[in-house]
Coordinates of C-alpha atoms and ligand atoms in Angstrom, one line a residue:
X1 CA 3.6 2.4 14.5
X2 CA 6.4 4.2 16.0
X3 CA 6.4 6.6 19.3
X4 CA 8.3 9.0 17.1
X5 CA 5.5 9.2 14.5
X6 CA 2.4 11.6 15.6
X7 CA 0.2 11.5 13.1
X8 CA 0.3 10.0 9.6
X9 CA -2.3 12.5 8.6
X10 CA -0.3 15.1 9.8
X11 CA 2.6 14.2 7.6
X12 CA 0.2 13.8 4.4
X13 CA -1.4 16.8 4.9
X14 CA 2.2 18.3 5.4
X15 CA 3.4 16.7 2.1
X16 CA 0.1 18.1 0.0
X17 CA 1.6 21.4 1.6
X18 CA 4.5 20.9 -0.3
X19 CA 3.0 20.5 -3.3
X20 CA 1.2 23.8 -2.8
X21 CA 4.2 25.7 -2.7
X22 CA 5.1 24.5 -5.5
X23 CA 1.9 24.3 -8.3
X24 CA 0.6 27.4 -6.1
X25 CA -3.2 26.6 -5.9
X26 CA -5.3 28.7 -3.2
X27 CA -5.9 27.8 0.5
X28 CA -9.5 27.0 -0.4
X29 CA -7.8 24.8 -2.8
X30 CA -5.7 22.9 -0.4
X31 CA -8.7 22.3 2.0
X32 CA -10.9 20.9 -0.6
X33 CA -7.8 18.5 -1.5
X34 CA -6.7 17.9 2.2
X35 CA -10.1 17.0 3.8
X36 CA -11.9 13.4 3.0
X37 CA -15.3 14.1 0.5
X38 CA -16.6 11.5 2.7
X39 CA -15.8 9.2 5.8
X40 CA -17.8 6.5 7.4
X41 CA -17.3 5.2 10.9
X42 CA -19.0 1.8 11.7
X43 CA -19.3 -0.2 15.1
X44 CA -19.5 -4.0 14.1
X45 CA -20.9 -6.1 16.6
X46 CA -20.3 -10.2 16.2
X47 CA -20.7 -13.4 17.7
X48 CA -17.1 -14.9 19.2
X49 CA -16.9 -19.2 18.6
X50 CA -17.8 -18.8 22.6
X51 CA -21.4 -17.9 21.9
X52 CA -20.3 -14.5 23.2
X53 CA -21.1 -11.1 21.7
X54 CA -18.3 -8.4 20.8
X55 CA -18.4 -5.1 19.3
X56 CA -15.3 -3.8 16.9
X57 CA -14.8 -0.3 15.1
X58 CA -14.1 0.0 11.8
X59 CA -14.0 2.8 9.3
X60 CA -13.9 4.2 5.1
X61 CA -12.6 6.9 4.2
X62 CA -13.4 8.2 0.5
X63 CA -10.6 10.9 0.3
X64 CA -11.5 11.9 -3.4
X65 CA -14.1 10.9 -6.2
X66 CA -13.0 13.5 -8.6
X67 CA -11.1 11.3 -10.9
X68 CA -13.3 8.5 -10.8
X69 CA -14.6 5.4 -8.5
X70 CA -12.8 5.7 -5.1
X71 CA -10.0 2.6 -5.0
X72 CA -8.4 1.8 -1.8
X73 CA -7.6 -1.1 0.7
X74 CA -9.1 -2.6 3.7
X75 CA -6.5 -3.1 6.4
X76 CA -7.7 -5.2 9.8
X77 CA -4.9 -3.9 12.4
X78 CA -4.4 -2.7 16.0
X79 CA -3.4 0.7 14.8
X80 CA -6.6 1.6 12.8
X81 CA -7.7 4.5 13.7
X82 CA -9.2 7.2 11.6
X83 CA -6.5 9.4 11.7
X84 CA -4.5 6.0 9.7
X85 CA -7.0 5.5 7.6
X86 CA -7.6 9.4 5.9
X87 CA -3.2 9.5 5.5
X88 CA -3.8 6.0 3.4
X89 CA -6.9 7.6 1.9
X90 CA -5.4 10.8 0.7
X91 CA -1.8 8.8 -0.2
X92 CA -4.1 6.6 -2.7
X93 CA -5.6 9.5 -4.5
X94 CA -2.0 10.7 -5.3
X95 CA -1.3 7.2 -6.1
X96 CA -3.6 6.7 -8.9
X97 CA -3.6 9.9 -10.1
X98 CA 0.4 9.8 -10.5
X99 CA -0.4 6.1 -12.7
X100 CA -3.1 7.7 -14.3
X101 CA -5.8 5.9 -13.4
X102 CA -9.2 6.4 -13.3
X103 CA -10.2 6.4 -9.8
X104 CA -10.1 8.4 -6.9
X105 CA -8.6 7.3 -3.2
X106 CA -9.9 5.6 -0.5
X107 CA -9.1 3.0 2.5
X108 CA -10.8 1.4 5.0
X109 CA -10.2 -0.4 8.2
X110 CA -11.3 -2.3 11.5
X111 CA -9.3 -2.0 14.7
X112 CA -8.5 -5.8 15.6
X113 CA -5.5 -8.3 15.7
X114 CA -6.1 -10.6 13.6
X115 CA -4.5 -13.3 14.5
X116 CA -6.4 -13.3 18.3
X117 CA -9.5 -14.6 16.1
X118 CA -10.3 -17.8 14.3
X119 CA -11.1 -17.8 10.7
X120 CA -14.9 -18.3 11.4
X121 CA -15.2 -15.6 13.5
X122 CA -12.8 -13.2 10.6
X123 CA -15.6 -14.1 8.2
X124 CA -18.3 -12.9 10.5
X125 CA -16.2 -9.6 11.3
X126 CA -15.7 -9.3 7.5
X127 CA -19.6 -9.7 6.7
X128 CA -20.5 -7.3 9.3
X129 CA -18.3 -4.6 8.8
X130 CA -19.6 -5.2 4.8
X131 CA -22.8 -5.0 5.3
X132 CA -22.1 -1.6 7.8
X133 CA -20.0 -0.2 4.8
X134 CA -22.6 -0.9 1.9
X135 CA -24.2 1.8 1.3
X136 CA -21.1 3.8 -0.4
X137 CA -19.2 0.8 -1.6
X138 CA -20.1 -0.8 -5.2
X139 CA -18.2 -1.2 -8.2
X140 CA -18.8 2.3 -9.9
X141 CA -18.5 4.2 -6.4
X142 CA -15.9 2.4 -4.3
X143 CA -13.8 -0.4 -4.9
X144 CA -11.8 -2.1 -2.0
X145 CA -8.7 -4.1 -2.1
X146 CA -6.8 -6.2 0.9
X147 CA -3.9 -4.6 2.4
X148 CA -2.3 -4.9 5.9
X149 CA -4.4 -8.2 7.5
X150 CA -6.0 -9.0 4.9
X151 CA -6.1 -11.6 1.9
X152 CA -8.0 -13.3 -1.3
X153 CA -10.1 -14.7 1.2
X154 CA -11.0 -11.7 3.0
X155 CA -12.1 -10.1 -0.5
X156 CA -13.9 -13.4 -1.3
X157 CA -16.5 -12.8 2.1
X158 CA -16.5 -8.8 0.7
X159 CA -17.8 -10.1 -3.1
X160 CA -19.9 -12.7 -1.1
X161 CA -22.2 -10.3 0.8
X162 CA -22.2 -7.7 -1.4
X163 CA -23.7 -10.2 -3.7
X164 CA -25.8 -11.4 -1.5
X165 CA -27.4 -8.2 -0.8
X166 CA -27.7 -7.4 -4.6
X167 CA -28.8 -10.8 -5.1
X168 CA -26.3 -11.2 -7.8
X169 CA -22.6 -11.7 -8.3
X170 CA -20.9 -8.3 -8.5
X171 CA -17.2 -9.5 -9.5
X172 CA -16.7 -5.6 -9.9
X173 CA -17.4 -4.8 -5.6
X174 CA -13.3 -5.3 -5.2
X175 CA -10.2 -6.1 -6.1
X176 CA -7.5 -8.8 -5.2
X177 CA -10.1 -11.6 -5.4
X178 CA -8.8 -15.6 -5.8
X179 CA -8.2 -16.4 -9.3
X180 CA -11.2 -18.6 -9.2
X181 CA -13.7 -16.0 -8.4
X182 CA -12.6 -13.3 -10.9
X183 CA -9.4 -12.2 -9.3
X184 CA -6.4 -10.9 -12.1
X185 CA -3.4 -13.7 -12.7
X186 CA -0.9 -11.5 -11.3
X187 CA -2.7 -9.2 -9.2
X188 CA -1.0 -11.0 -5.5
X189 CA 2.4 -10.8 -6.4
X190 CA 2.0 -7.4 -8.1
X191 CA 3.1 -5.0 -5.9
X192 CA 5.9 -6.5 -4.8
X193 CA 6.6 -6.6 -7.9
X194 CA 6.3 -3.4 -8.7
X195 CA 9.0 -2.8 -5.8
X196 CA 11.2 -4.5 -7.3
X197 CA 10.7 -3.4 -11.0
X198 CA 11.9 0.2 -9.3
X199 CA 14.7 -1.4 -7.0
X200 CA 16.1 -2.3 -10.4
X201 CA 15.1 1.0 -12.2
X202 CA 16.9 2.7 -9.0
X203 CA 20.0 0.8 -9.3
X204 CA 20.4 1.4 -13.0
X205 CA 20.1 4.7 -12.6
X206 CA 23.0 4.5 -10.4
X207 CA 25.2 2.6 -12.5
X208 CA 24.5 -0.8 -10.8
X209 CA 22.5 -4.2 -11.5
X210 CA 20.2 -6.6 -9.2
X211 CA 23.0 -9.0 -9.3
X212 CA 24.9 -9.0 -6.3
X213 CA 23.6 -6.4 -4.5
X214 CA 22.1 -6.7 -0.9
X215 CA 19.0 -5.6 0.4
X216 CA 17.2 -5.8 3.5
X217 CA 13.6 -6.4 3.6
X218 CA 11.3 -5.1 6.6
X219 CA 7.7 -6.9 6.8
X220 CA 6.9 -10.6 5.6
X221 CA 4.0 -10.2 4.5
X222 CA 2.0 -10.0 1.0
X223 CA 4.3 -7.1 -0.1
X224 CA 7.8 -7.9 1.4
X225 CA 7.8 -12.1 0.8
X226 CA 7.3 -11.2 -2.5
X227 CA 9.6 -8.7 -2.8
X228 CA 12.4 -10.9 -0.8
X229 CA 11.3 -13.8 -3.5
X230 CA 11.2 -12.1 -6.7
X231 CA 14.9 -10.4 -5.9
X232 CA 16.2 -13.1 -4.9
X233 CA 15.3 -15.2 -8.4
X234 CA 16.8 -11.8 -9.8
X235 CA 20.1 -12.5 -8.2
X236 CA 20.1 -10.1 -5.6
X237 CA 21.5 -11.2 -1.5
X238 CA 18.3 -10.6 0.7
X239 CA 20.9 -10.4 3.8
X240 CA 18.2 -9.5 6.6
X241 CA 14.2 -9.6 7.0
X242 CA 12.1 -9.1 9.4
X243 CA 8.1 -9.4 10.9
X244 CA 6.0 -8.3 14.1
X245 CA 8.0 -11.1 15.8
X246 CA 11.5 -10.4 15.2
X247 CA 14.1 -10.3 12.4
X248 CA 17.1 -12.5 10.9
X249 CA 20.6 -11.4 9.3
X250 CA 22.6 -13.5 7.0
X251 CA 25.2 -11.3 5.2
X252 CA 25.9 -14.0 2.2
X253 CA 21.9 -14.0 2.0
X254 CA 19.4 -16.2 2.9
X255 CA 18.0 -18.7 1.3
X256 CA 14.5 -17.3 0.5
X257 CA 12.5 -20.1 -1.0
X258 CA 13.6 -22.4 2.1
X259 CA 12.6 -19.5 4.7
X260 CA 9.2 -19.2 3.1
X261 CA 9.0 -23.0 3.5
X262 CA 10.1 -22.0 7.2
X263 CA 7.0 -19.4 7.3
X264 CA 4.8 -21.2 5.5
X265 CA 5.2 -24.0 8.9
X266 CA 5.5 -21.3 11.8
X267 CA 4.1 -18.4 10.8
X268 CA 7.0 -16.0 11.6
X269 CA 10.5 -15.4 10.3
X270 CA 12.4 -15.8 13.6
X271 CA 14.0 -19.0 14.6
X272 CA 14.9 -20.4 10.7
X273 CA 18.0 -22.3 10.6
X274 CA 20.2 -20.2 7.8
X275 CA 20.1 -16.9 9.5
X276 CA 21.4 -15.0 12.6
X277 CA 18.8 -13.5 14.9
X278 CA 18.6 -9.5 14.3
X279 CA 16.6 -7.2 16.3
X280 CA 13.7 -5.9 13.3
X281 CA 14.9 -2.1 14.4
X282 CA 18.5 -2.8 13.8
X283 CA 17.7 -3.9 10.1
X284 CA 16.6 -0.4 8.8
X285 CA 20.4 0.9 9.7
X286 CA 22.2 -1.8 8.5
X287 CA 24.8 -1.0 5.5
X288 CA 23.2 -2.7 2.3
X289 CA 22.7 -1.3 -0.9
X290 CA 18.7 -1.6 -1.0
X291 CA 16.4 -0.9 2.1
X292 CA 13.1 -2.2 1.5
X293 CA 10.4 -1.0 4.4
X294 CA 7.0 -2.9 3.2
X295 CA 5.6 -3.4 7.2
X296 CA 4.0 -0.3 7.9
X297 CA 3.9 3.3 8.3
X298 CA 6.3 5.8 10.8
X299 CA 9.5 3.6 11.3
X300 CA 12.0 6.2 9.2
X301 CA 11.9 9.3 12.1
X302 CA 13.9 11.8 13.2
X303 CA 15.3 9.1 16.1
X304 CA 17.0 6.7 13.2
X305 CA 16.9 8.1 9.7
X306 CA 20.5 9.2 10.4
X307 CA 21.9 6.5 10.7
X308 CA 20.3 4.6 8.0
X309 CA 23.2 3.6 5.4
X310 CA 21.7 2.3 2.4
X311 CA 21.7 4.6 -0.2
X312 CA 18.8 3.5 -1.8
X313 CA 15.4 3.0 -0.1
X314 CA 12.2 2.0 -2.1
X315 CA 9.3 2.0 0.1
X316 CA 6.7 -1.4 -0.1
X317 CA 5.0 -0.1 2.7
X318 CA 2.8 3.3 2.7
X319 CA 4.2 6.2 4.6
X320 CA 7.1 4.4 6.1
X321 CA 9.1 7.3 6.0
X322 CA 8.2 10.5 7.9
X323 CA 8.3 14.2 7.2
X324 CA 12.0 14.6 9.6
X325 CA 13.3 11.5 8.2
X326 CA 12.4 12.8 4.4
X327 CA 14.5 15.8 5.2
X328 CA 17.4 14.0 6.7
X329 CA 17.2 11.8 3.4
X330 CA 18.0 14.5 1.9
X331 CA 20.5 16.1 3.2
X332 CA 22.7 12.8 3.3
X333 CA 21.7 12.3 -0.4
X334 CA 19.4 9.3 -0.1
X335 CA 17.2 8.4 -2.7
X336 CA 14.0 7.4 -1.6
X337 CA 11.5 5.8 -4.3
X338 CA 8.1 7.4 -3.0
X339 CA 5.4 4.6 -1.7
X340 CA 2.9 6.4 -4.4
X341 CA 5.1 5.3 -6.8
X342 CA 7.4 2.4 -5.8
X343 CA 4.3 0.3 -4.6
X344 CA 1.7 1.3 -7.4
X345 CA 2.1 -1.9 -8.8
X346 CA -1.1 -3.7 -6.5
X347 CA -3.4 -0.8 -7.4
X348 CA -2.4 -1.0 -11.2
X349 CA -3.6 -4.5 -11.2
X350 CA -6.4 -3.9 -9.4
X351 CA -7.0 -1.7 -11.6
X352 CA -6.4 -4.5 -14.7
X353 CA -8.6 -7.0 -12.7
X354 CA -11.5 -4.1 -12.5
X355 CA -11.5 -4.1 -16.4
X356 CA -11.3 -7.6 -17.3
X357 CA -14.3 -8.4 -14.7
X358 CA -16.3 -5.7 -16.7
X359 CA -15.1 -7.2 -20.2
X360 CA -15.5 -10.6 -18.7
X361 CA -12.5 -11.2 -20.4
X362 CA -9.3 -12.1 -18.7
X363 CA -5.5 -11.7 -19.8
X364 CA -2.5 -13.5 -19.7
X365 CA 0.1 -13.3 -16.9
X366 CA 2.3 -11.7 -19.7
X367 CA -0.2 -9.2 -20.2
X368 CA -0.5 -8.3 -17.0
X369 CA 3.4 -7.7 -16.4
X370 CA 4.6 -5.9 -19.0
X371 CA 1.3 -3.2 -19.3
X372 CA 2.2 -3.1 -15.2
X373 CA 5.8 -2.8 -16.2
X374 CA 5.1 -0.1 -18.8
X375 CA 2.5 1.8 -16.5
X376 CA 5.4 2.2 -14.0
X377 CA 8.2 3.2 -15.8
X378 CA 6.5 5.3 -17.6
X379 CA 5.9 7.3 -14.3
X380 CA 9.4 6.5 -12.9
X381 CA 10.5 8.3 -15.9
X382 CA 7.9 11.3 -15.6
X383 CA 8.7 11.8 -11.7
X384 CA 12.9 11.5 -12.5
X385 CA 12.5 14.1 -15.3
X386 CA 10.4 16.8 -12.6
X387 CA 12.9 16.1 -10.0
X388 CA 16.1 16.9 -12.1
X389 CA 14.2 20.1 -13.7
X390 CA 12.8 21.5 -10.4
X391 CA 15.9 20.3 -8.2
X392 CA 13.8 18.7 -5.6
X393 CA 13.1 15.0 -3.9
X394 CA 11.7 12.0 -5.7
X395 CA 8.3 12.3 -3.2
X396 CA 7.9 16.2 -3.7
X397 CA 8.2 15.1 -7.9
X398 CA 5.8 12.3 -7.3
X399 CA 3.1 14.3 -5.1
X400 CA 3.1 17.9 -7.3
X401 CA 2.5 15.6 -10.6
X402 CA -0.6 13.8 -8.9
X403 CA -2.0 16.7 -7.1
X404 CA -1.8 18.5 -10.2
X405 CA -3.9 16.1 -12.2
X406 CA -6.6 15.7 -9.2
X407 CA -6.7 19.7 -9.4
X408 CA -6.8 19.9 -13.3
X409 CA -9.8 17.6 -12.8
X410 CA -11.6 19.1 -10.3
X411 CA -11.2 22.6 -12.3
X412 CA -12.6 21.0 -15.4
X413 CA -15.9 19.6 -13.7
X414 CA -16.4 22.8 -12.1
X415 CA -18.2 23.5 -8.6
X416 CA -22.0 22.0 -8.1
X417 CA -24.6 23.9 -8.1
Ligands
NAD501 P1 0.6 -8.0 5.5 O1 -0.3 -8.0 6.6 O2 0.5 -9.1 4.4 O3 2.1 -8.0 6.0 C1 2.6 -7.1 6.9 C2 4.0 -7.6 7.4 O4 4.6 -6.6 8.2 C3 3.9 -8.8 8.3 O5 4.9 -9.7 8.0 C4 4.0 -8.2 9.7 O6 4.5 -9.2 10.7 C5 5.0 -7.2 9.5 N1 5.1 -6.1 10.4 C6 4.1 -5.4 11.0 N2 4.7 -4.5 11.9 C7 6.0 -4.6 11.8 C8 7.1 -4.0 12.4 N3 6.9 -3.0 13.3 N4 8.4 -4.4 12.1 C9 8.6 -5.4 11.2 N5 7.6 -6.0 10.6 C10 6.3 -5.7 10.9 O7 0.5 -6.6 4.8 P2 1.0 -6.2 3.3 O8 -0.2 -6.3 2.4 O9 2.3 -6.9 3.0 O10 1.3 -4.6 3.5 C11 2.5 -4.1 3.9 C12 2.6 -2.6 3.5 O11 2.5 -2.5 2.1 C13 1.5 -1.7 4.1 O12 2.0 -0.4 4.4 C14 0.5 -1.7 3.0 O13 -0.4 -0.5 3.1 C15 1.4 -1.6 1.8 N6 0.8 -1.9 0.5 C16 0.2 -3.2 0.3 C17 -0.3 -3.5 -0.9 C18 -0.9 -4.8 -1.2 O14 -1.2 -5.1 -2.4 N7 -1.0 -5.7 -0.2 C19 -0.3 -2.5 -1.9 C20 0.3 -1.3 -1.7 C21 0.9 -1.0 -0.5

């Protein structure tokens, strides 16, 4: 996270002001829709390969329950805190609600690098901090998912325990499971899909087409490999990426399917043959057409946003841009494609692989695209048409329309008792 960023709850709970202004509920209002319904801190003690015994922190945050099932990912990182975890929660309630959904918003976490562990050990980690979480997961009170960290395998140990525990399979407990174990064809290359279904939708809107156009991609992970793969089969340059470790610069493009053969061998982008070294800051400023941040939150601020020249920025990652650089977007007549929209696509798969596991019946690849593809165009299209009638940003648009169906919800079910 960046030094410039001071809190990403700050900057949601900022954003949700915002929306107040504009849809003009009370103050009472905004606290029940800014505070988490319910948060859970956990310590999680394990055993290391060593024989010795550690104890890690972890958290889940249930921001909102009105709408449904809370939905959210688990994300193992050195920046967990809970502070990180109730922004993500309270970003995924808009989220859903804005894709219309079912399901409320929630995320969880555990404060570790991952990579300082072996897989063994990740298991036991994953069990523990399960088992610590039990009591308000479950597949009709809160689903998780894997986000930053985390992987298929990671919500293969999370349907293991809580199986275990039940003392039969729950398919249902989460989301972004192998295919073999109930997981959605489609579901681990959706979001990144889903970036680049509004890249596109972006550049139409502009006057302009995938082919040709350049785009720099921040983050190599789930979300940004994919969305560096799926452009470049589109016919789009990816002229710089980056990771944790460092990032590269080609400006006739690089030649994606040979640097994920590169990653797939190292585990980092830096040092591949077809590309120049680039420092990762430098590639957020760089003059493309597309900027693509899908790493993490904080790293649009008041210290670069001004100098960032692509027009165009849809964000993979959550929060990546905050409240100074969203003004300074403005003014310089940037369009930024919201994270609540522009990386939907994960949670409206989830969402798909949720329903077949309780239909035990599972769809075609086709299937899944083009009711994804529909889902989010369909709100590209709502959050377009409130922008241009209310004159404001694409992220004001995006948050009024999902706070407004959260509050619409929570005024029809009334207060208990
Ligand atoms: P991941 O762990 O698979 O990948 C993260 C990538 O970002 C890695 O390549 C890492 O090296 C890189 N990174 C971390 N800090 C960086 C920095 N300061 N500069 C450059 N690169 C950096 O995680 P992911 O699942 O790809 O998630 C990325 C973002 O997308 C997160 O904000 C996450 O919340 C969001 N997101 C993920 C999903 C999903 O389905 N996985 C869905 C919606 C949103």
């Amino acid at each position: 996270m960046s030094e410039h960023r001071a809190s990403p709850y700050e900057d949601a709970k900022k954003q949700l002001k915002e929306a107040q202004k504009i849809l003009g509920f009370t103050d009472a209002e905004y606290e029940m829709l800014a505070a988490a319904r319910r948060e859970l801190s956990v310590s999680i003690p394990f055993r290391r390969d060593d024989g010795s015994e550690e104890v890690l922190h972890g958290y889940r945050v249930q921001h909102n329950l009105t709408r449904g099932p809370a939905k959210g990912g688990i994300r193992f990182d050195t920046h967990v805190d809970i502070d990180e975890v109730r922004a993500l929660a309270m970003w995924m309630t808009w989220k859903c609600a804005l894709v219309g959904l079912p399901y409320g918003g929630a995320k969880g976490g555990v404060t570790i690098d991952p990579s300082k562990y072996s897989q063994a050990e990740l298991e036991r980690v994953t069990r523990r901090y399960t088992s610590e979480i039990l009591p308000i997961i479950g597949p009709e009170q809160d689903v998780p998912a894997p986000d930053v960290g985390t992987n298929e395998q990671t919500m293969a140990w999370i349907m293991d325990t809580y199986s275990q525990f039940k003392g039969y399979t729950v398919p249902g407990i989460c989301t972004g499971k192998p295919v073999s174990l109930g997981g959605s064809l489609g579901r681990a290359q959706s979001t990144s899909l889903g970036v680049v279904i509004m890249v596109e939708a972006a550049l139409k809107q502009a006057g302009q087409s995938m082919e040709g156009v350049s785009l720099a991609v921040q983050g190599f992970g789930k979300v940004g490999r994919g969305v560096a793969h799926i452009a470049h089969e589109r016919g789009a340059k990816i002229v710089a990426v980056s990771d944790i470790f460092g990032g590269l610069y080609n400006e006739d493009g690089i030649d994606i399917p040979a640097l994920e053969k590169h990653v797939d061998n190292t585990g980092k982008v830096v040092e591949f043959d077809g590309a120049e070294p680039l420092d990762g800051d430098e590639l957020l400023t760089l003059d493309v057409d597309v900027l693509v941040p899908a790493a993490v939150e904080g790293v649009l601020h008041k210290g670069n946003a001004g100098k960032v020249r692509a027009p165009i920025i849809v964000e993979g990652a959550n929060g990546p841009t905050d409240g100074d650089a969203d003004k300074i977007f403005e003014e310089n007549g940037v369009t930024v494609v919201p994270d609540i929209l522009a990386n939907s696509g994960g949670v409206i798969v989830s969402y798909y692989e949720w329903v077949q596991g309780r239909d035990n019946f599972f769809w075609p690849l086709e299937r899944v695209e083009s009711e994804q593809r529909e889902r989010m165009m369909a709100s590209w299209e709502d959050v377009n048409r409130y922008a241009k009638e209310k004159d404001v940003t694409l992220r004001v648009a995006a948050t009024v329309l999902a706070v407004e169906r959260v509050l619409d919800a929570h005024k029809l079910r009334g207060l208990y008792p």
